[in-house]
Short mmCIF file of C-alpha atoms in Angstrom, two decimals:
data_model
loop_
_atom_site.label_atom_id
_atom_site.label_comp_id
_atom_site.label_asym_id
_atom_site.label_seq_id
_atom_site.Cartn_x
_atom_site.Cartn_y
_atom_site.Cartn_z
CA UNK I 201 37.61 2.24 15.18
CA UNK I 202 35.07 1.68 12.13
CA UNK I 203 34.34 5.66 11.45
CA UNK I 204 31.51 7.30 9.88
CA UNK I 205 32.95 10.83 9.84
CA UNK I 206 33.74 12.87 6.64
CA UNK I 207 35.48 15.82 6.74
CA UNK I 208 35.88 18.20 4.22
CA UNK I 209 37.68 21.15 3.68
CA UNK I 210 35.78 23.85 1.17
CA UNK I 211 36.55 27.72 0.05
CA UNK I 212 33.02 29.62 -0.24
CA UNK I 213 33.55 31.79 -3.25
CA UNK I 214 30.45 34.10 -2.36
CA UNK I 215 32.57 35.46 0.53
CA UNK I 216 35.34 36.63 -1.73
CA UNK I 217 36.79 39.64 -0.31
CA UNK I 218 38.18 43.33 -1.10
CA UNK I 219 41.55 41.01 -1.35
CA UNK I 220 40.46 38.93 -4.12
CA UNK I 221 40.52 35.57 -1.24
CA UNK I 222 38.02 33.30 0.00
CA UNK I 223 37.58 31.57 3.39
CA UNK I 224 37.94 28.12 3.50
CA UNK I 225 35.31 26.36 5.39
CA UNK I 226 35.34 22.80 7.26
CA UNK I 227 32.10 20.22 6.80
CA UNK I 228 32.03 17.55 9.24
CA UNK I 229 29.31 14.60 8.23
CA UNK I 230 28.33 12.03 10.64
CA UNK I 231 25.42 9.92 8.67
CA UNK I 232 24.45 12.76 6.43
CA UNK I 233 23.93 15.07 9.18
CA UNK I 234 26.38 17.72 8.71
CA UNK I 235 27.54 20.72 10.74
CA UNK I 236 30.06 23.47 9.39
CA UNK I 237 32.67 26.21 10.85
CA UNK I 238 35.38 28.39 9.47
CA UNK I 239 39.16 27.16 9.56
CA UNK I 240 39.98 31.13 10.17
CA UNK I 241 41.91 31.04 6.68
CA UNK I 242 41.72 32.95 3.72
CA UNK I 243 42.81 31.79 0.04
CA UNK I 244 43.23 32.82 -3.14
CA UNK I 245 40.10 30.68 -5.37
CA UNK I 246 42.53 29.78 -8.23
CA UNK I 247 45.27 28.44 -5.26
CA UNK I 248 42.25 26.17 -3.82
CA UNK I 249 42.29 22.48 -5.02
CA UNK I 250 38.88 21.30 -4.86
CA UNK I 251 39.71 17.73 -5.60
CA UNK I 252 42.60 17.77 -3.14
CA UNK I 253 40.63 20.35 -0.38
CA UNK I 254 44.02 21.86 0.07
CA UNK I 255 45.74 24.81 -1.26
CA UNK I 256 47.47 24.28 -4.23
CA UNK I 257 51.88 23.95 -4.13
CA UNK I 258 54.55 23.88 -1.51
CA UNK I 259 54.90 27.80 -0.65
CA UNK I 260 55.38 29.05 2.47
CA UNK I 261 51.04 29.80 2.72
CA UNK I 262 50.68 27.14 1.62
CA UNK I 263 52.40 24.78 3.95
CA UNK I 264 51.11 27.05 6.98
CA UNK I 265 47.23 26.69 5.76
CA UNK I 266 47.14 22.78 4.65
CA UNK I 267 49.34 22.22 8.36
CA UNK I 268 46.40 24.24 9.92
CA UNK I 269 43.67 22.08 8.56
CA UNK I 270 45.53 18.86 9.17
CA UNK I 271 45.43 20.04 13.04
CA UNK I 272 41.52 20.72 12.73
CA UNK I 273 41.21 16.84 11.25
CA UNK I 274 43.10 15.72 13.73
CA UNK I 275 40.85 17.48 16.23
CA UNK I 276 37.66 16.46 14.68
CA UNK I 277 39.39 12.87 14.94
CA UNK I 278 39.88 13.47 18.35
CA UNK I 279 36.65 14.56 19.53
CA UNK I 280 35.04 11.30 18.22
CA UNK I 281 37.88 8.92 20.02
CA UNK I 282 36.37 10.81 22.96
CA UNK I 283 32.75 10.47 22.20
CA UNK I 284 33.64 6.50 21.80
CA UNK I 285 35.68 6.57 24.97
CA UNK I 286 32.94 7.94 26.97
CA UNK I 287 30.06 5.93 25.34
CA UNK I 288 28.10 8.80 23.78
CA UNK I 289 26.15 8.40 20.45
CA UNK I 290 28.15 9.54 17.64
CA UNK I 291 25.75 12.21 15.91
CA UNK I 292 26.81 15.50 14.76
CA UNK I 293 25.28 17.22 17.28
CA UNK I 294 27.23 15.23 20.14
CA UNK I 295 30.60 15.63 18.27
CA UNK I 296 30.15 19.34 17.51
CA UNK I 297 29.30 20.07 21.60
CA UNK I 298 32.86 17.66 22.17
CA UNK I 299 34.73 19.79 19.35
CA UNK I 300 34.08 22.70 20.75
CA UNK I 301 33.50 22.53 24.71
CA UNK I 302 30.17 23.28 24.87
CA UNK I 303 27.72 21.86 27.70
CA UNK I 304 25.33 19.50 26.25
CA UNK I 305 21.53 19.68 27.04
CA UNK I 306 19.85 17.21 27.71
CA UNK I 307 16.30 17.04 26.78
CA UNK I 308 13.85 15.20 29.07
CA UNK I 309 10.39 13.58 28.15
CA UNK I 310 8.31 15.13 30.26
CA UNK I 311 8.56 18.77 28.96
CA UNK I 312 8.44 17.49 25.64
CA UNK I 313 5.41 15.72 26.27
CA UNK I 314 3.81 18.23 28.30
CA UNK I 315 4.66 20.49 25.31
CA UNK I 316 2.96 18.59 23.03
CA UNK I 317 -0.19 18.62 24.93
CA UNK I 318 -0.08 22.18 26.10
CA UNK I 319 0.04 22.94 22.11
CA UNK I 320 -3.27 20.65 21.57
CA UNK I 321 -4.97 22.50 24.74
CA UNK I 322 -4.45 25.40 22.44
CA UNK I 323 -6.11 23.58 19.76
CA UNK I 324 -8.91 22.42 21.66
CA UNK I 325 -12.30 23.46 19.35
CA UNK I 326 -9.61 23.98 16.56
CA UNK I 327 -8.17 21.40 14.95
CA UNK I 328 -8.88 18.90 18.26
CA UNK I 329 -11.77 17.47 20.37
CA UNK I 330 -11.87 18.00 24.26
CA UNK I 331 -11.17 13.70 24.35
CA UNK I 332 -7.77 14.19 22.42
CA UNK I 333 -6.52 16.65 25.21
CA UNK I 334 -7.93 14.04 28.17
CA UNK I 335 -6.55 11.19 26.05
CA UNK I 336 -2.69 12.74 26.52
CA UNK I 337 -3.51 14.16 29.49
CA UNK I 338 -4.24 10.79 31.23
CA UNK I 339 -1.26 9.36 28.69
CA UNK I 340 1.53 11.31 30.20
CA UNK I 341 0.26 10.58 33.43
CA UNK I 342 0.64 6.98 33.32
CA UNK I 343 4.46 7.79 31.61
CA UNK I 344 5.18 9.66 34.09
CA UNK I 345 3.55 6.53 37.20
CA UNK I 346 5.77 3.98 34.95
CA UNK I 347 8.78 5.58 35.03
CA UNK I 348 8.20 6.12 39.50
CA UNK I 349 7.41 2.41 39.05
CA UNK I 350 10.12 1.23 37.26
CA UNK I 351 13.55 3.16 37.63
CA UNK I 352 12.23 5.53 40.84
CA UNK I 353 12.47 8.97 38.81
CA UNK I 354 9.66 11.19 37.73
CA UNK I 355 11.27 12.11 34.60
CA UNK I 356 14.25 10.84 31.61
CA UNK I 357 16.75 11.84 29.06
CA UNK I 358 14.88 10.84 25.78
CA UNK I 359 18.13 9.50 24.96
CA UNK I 360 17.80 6.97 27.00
CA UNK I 361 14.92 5.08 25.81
CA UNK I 362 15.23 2.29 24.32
CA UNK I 363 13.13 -0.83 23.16
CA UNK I 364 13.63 -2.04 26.82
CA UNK I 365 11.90 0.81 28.18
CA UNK I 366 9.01 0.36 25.48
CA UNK I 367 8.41 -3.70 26.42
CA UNK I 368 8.78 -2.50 30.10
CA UNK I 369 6.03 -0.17 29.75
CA UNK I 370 3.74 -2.05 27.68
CA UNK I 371 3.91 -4.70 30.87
CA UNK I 372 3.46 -2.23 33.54
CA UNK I 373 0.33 -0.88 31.40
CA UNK I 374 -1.27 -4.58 31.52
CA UNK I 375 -0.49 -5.86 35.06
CA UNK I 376 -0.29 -3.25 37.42
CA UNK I 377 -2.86 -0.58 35.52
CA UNK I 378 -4.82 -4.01 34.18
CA UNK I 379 -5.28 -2.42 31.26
CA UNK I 380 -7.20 -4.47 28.22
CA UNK I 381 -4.90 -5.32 25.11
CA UNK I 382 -6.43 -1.95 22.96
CA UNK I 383 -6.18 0.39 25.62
CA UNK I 384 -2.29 -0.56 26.29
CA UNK I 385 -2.14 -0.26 22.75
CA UNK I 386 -3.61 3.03 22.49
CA UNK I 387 -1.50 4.49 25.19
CA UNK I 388 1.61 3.08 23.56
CA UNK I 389 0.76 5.01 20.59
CA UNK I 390 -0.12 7.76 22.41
CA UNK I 391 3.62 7.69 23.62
CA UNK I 392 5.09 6.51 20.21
CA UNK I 393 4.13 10.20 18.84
CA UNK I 394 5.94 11.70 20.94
CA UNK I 395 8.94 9.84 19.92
CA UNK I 396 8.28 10.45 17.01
CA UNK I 397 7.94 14.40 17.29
CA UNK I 398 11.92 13.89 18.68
CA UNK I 399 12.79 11.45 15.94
CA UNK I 400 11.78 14.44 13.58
CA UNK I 401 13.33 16.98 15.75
CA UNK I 402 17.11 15.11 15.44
CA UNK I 403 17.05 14.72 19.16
CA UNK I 404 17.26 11.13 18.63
CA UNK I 405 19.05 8.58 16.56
CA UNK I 406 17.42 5.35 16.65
CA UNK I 407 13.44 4.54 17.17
CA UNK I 408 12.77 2.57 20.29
CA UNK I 409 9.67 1.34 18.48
CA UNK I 410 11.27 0.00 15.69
CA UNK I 411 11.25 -3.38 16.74
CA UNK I 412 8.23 -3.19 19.30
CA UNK I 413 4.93 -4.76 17.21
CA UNK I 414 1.35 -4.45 18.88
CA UNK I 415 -2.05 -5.09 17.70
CA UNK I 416 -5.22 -3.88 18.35
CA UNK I 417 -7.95 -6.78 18.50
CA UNK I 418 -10.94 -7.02 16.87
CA UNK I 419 -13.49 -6.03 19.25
CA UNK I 420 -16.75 -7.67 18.71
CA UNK I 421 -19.31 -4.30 18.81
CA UNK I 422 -22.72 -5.01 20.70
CA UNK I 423 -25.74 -3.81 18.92
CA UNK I 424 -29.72 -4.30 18.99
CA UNK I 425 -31.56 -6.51 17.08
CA UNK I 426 -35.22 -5.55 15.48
CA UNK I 427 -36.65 -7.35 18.11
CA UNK I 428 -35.34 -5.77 20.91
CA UNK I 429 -35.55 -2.00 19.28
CA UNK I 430 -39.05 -2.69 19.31
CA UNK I 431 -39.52 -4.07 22.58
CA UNK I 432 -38.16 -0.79 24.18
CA UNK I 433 -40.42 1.24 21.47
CA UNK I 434 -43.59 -0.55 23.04
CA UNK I 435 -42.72 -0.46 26.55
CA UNK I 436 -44.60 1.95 29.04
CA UNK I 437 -42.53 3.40 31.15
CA UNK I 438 -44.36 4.92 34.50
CA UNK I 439 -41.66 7.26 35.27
CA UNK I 440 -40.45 10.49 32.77
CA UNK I 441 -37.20 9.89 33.56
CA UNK I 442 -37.20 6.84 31.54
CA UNK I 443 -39.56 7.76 28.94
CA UNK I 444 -37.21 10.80 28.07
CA UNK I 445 -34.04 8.52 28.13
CA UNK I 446 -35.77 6.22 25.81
CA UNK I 447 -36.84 8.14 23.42
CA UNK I 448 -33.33 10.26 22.65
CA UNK I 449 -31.61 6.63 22.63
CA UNK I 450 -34.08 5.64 20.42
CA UNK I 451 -33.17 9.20 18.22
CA UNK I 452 -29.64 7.99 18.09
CA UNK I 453 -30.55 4.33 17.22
CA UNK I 454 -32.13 5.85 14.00
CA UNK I 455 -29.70 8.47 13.22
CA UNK I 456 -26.16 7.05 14.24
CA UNK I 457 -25.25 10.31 16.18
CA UNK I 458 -22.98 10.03 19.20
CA UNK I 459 -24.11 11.12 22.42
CA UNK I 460 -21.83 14.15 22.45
CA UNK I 461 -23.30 15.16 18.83
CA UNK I 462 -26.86 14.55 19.87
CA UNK I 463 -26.02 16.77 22.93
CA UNK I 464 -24.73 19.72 20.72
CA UNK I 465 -27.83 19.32 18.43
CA UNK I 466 -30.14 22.82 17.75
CA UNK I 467 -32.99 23.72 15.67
CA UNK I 468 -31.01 25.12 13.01
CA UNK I 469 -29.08 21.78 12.21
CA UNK I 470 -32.43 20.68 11.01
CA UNK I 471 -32.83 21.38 7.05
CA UNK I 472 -34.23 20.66 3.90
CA UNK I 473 -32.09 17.97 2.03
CA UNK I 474 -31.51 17.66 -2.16
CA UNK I 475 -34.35 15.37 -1.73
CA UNK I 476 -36.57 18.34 -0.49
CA UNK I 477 -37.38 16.25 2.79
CA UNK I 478 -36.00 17.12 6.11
CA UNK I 479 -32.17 16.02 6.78
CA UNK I 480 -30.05 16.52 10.06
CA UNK I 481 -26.62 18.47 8.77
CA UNK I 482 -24.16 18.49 11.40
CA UNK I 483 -20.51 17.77 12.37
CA UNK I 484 -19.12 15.09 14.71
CA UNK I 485 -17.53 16.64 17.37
CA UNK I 486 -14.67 13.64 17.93
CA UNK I 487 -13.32 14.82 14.13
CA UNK I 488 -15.31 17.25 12.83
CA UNK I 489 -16.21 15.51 9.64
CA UNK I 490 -19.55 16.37 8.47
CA UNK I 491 -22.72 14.03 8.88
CA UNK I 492 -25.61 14.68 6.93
CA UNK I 493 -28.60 12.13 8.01
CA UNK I 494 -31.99 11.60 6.20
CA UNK I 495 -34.78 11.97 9.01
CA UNK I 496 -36.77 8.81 9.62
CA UNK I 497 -40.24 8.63 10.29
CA UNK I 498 -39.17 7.50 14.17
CA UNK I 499 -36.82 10.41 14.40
CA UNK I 500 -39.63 13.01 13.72
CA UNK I 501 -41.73 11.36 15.92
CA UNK I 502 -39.36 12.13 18.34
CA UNK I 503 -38.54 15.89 17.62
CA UNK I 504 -42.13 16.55 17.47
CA UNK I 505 -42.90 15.16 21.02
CA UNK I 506 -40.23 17.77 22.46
CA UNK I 507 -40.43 20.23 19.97
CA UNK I 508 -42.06 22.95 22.61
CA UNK I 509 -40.14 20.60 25.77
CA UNK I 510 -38.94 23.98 28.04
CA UNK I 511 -34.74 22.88 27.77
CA UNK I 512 -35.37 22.89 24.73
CA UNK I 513 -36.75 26.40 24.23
CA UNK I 514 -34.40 27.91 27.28
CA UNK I 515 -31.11 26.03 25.88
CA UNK I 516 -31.95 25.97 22.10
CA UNK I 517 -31.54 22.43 22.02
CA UNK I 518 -33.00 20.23 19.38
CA UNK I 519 -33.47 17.22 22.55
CA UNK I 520 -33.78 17.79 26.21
CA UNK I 521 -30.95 15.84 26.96
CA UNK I 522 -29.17 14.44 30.08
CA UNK I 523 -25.60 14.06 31.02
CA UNK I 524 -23.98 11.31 29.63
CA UNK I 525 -23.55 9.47 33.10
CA UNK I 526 -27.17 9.56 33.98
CA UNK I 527 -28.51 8.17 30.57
CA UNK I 528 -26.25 5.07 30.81
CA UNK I 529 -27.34 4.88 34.45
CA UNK I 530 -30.67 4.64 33.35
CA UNK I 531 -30.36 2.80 29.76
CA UNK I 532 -29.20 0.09 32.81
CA UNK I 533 -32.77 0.14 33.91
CA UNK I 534 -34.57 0.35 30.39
CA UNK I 535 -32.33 -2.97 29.25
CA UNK I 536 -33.71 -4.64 32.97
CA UNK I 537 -37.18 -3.57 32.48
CA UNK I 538 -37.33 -5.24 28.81
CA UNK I 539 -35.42 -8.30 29.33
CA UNK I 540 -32.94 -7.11 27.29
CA UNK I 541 -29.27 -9.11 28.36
CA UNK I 542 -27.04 -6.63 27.29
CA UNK I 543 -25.54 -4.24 28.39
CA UNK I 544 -26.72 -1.08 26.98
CA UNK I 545 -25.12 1.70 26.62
CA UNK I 546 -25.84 5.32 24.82
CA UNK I 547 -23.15 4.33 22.39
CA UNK I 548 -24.61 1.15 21.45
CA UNK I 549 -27.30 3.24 19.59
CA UNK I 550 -24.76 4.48 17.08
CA UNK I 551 -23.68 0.32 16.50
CA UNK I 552 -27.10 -0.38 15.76
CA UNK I 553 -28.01 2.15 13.28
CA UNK I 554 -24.83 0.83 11.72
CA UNK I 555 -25.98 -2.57 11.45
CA UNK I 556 -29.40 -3.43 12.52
CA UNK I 557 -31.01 -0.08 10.73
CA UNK I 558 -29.21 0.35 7.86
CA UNK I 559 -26.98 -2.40 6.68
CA UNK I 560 -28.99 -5.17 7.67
CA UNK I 561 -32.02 -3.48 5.83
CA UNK I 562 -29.85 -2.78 2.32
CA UNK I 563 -28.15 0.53 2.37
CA UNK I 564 -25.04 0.79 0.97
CA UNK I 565 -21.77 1.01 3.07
CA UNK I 566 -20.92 3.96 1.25
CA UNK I 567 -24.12 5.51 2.34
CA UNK I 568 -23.81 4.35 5.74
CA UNK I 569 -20.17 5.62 6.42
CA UNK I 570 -21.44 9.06 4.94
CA UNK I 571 -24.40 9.44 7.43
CA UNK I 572 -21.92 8.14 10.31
CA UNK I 573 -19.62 11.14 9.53
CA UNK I 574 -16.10 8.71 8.80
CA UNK I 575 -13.81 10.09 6.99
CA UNK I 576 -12.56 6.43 6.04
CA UNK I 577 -14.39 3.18 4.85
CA UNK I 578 -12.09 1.03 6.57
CA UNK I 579 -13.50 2.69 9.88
CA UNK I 580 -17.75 1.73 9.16
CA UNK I 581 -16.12 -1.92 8.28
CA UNK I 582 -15.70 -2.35 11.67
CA UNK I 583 -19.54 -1.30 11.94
CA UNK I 584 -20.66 -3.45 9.32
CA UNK I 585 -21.68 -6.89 11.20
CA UNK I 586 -22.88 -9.59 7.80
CA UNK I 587 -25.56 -11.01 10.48
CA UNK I 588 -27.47 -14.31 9.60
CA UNK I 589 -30.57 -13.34 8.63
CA UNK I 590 -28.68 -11.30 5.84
CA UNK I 591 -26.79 -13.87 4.97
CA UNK I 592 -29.89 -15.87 4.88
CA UNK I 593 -31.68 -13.30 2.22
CA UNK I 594 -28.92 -13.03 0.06
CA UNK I 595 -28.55 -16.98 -0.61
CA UNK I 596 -32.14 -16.97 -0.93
CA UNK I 597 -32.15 -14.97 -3.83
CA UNK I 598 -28.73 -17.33 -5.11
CA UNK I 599 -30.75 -20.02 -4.92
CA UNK I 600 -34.16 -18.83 -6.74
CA UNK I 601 -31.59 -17.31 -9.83
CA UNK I 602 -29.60 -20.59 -9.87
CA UNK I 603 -32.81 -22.82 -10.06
CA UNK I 604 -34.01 -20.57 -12.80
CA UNK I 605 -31.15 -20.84 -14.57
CA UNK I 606 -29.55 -24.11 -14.67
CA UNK I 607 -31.25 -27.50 -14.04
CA UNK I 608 -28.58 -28.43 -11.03
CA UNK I 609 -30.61 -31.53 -10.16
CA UNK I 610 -30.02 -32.82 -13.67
CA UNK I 611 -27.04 -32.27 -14.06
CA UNK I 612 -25.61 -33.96 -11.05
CA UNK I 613 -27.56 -36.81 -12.02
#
């Protein structure tokens, strides 16, 4: 049997007694994870070999000490035949419980997971948004349908998952929950950290991801064009209901705040910026980086008309806002009324100040990514749509340099 135990017999010279002897210890390693215990033997340091890890000459102590730790090899030996006979991992852990007799526990993976998210609950406000919480929340639960699903039990050693159970998930996440390819991805690696919270705990030997490979698809994000930002600016709307719902869409359309931000929005957020005009300083709830937003002439518009708006004054909110629910219920009705195809939701707002208000119209990405509150370029990338008519101005100004410059026509011919 291929082995990948060392043992190793040591004296620890800081223990030196009244006697002038030290106890010899024994080091079993089983792939560099290591556990130690005393051999109950005492030695004279200069009758130790170190390079042997035996006491030194043939005298009676001698004999009966090296015979002693030859029997706890050929124990340690033993416990490992056992470990293969039985088909249990070799790790240090497993072949210290066989060595010695002791019960092993097994750890399941839905206390660990529950854990995990009990610990974030905690956290909530903290260090983590209300969504993160939801998003394991609702991530365990599906675990936890899978596992019903698939082998009829409501819970597993972690020690037994394995790729298998990873592929077998990922399928049960498309077909019977129908999820889309990024949301079975997201729930995956929802799952994958807390394998690896037990891959850095030792509870585990091998990754069940390490072979699994997923990725997230480009998802095309729908914004509004010029046209159709102004088409909802110049609609009447007969009802309130509408007008209001317009208007605070409109808010986030020139300000790229999320609903949830625009929600938790008061007077006091509004300041005076290094520019000495009035800027919006707040922090995004979903990761609490901070946003600071120039106001637009359309955004003042806008705070003034509910400045004095009774919510506003009774809740100290900066916009009478409704729940999240309603507004897309009724951005429904705004898109219908102005013949506008898509369909829009609250968070398309935040897309198009991202593209149609900002990069479209020359601000920097840098900029851009600063006023949306990311903490990483890469992430406003995915904002940052190159449309035509961009394209369009760009060349244009190619093409009046080049024909100042060089005399193509001439050239060619």
């Amino acid at each position: 049997m291929n082995t990948s135990v060392s043992i190793l017999f040591y004296i620890k010279r800081a223990k030196v007694n009244n006697l002038g002897v030290c106890p010899i210890y024994t080091r079993v390693t089983v792939n560099a994870k290591r556990f130690e215990f005393s051999t109950n033997k005492y030695i004279n340091p200069e009758k130790w070999s170190s390079e042997g890890s035996k006491v030194k000459g043939s005298t009676e102590e001698a004999r009966t000490i090296n015979s002693h730790l030859d029997y706890l090899k050929s124990q340690v030996l033993e416990a490992e035949k056992k470990l293969f006979k039985k088909d249990i991992n070799l790790t240090s852990e497993n072949l210290k419980n066989e060595l010695f007799g002791l019960s092993e526990t097994k750890r399941m993976l839905v206390p660990i997971f529950q854990d995990h998210n009990n610990k974030i609950k905690e956290l909530v406000g903290k260090e983590y948004a209300p969504g993160t919480l939801e998003r394991y929340t609702t991530s365990l639960k599906h675990t936890i349908e899978f596992m019903q699903w698939k082998y009829n039990v409501s819970d597993i050693d972690i020690t037994k998952i394995d790729h298998a159970f990873i592929t077998d998930y990922e399928f049960w996440l498309r077909s019977v929950r129908n999820c889309a390819n990024n949301t079975a991805v997201k729930y995956l690696k929802n799952f994958n950290k807390i394998i690896k919270l037990c891959l850095a705990n030792d509870w585990l030997d091998k990754n069940p991801f390490a072979n699994y490979k997923s990725k997230v698809k480009e998802v095309e994000r729908v914004y509004l064009t010029e046209a159709e930002i102004q088409s909802i600016i110049e609609k009447e709307f007969k009802t309130e209901r509408l007008s209001l719902v317009r208007d605070i869409f409109l808010f986030s359309c020139f300000t790229g705040l999320a609903y949830i931000d625009v929600k938790n929005l008061t007077k006091s957020h509004i300041s005076f910026g290094i520019d000495g005009e009035k800027w919006i300083f707040t922090h995004r709830q979903k990761t609490e980086s901070a946003s600071k937003i120039p106001i637009l002439p359309v955004t003042q518009m806008i705070l003034d008309k509910y400045e004095n708006h009774p919510q506003c004054n009774n809740e100290d909110k900066l916009l009478p806002i409704l729940s999240n629910q309603k507004m897309n219920a009724y951005l429904k009705e705004i898109a219908g009324v102005c013949g506008i195809e898509k369909e829009l939701t609250f968070h398309i707002a935040r897309h198009t100040f991202a593209t149609t208000v900002t990069l479209t119209n020359g601000v920097p990405i840098e900029s851009v990514s600063k006023m949306l509150g990311h903490k990483n370029l890469r992430t406003t990338q995915h904002y940052a749509k190159v449309l035509d008519r961009k394209v369009s101005e760009d060349m244009k100004i190619l093409k009046e340099k080049l024909s100042c410059t060089i005399n193509v026509k001439q050239k060619i011919i």
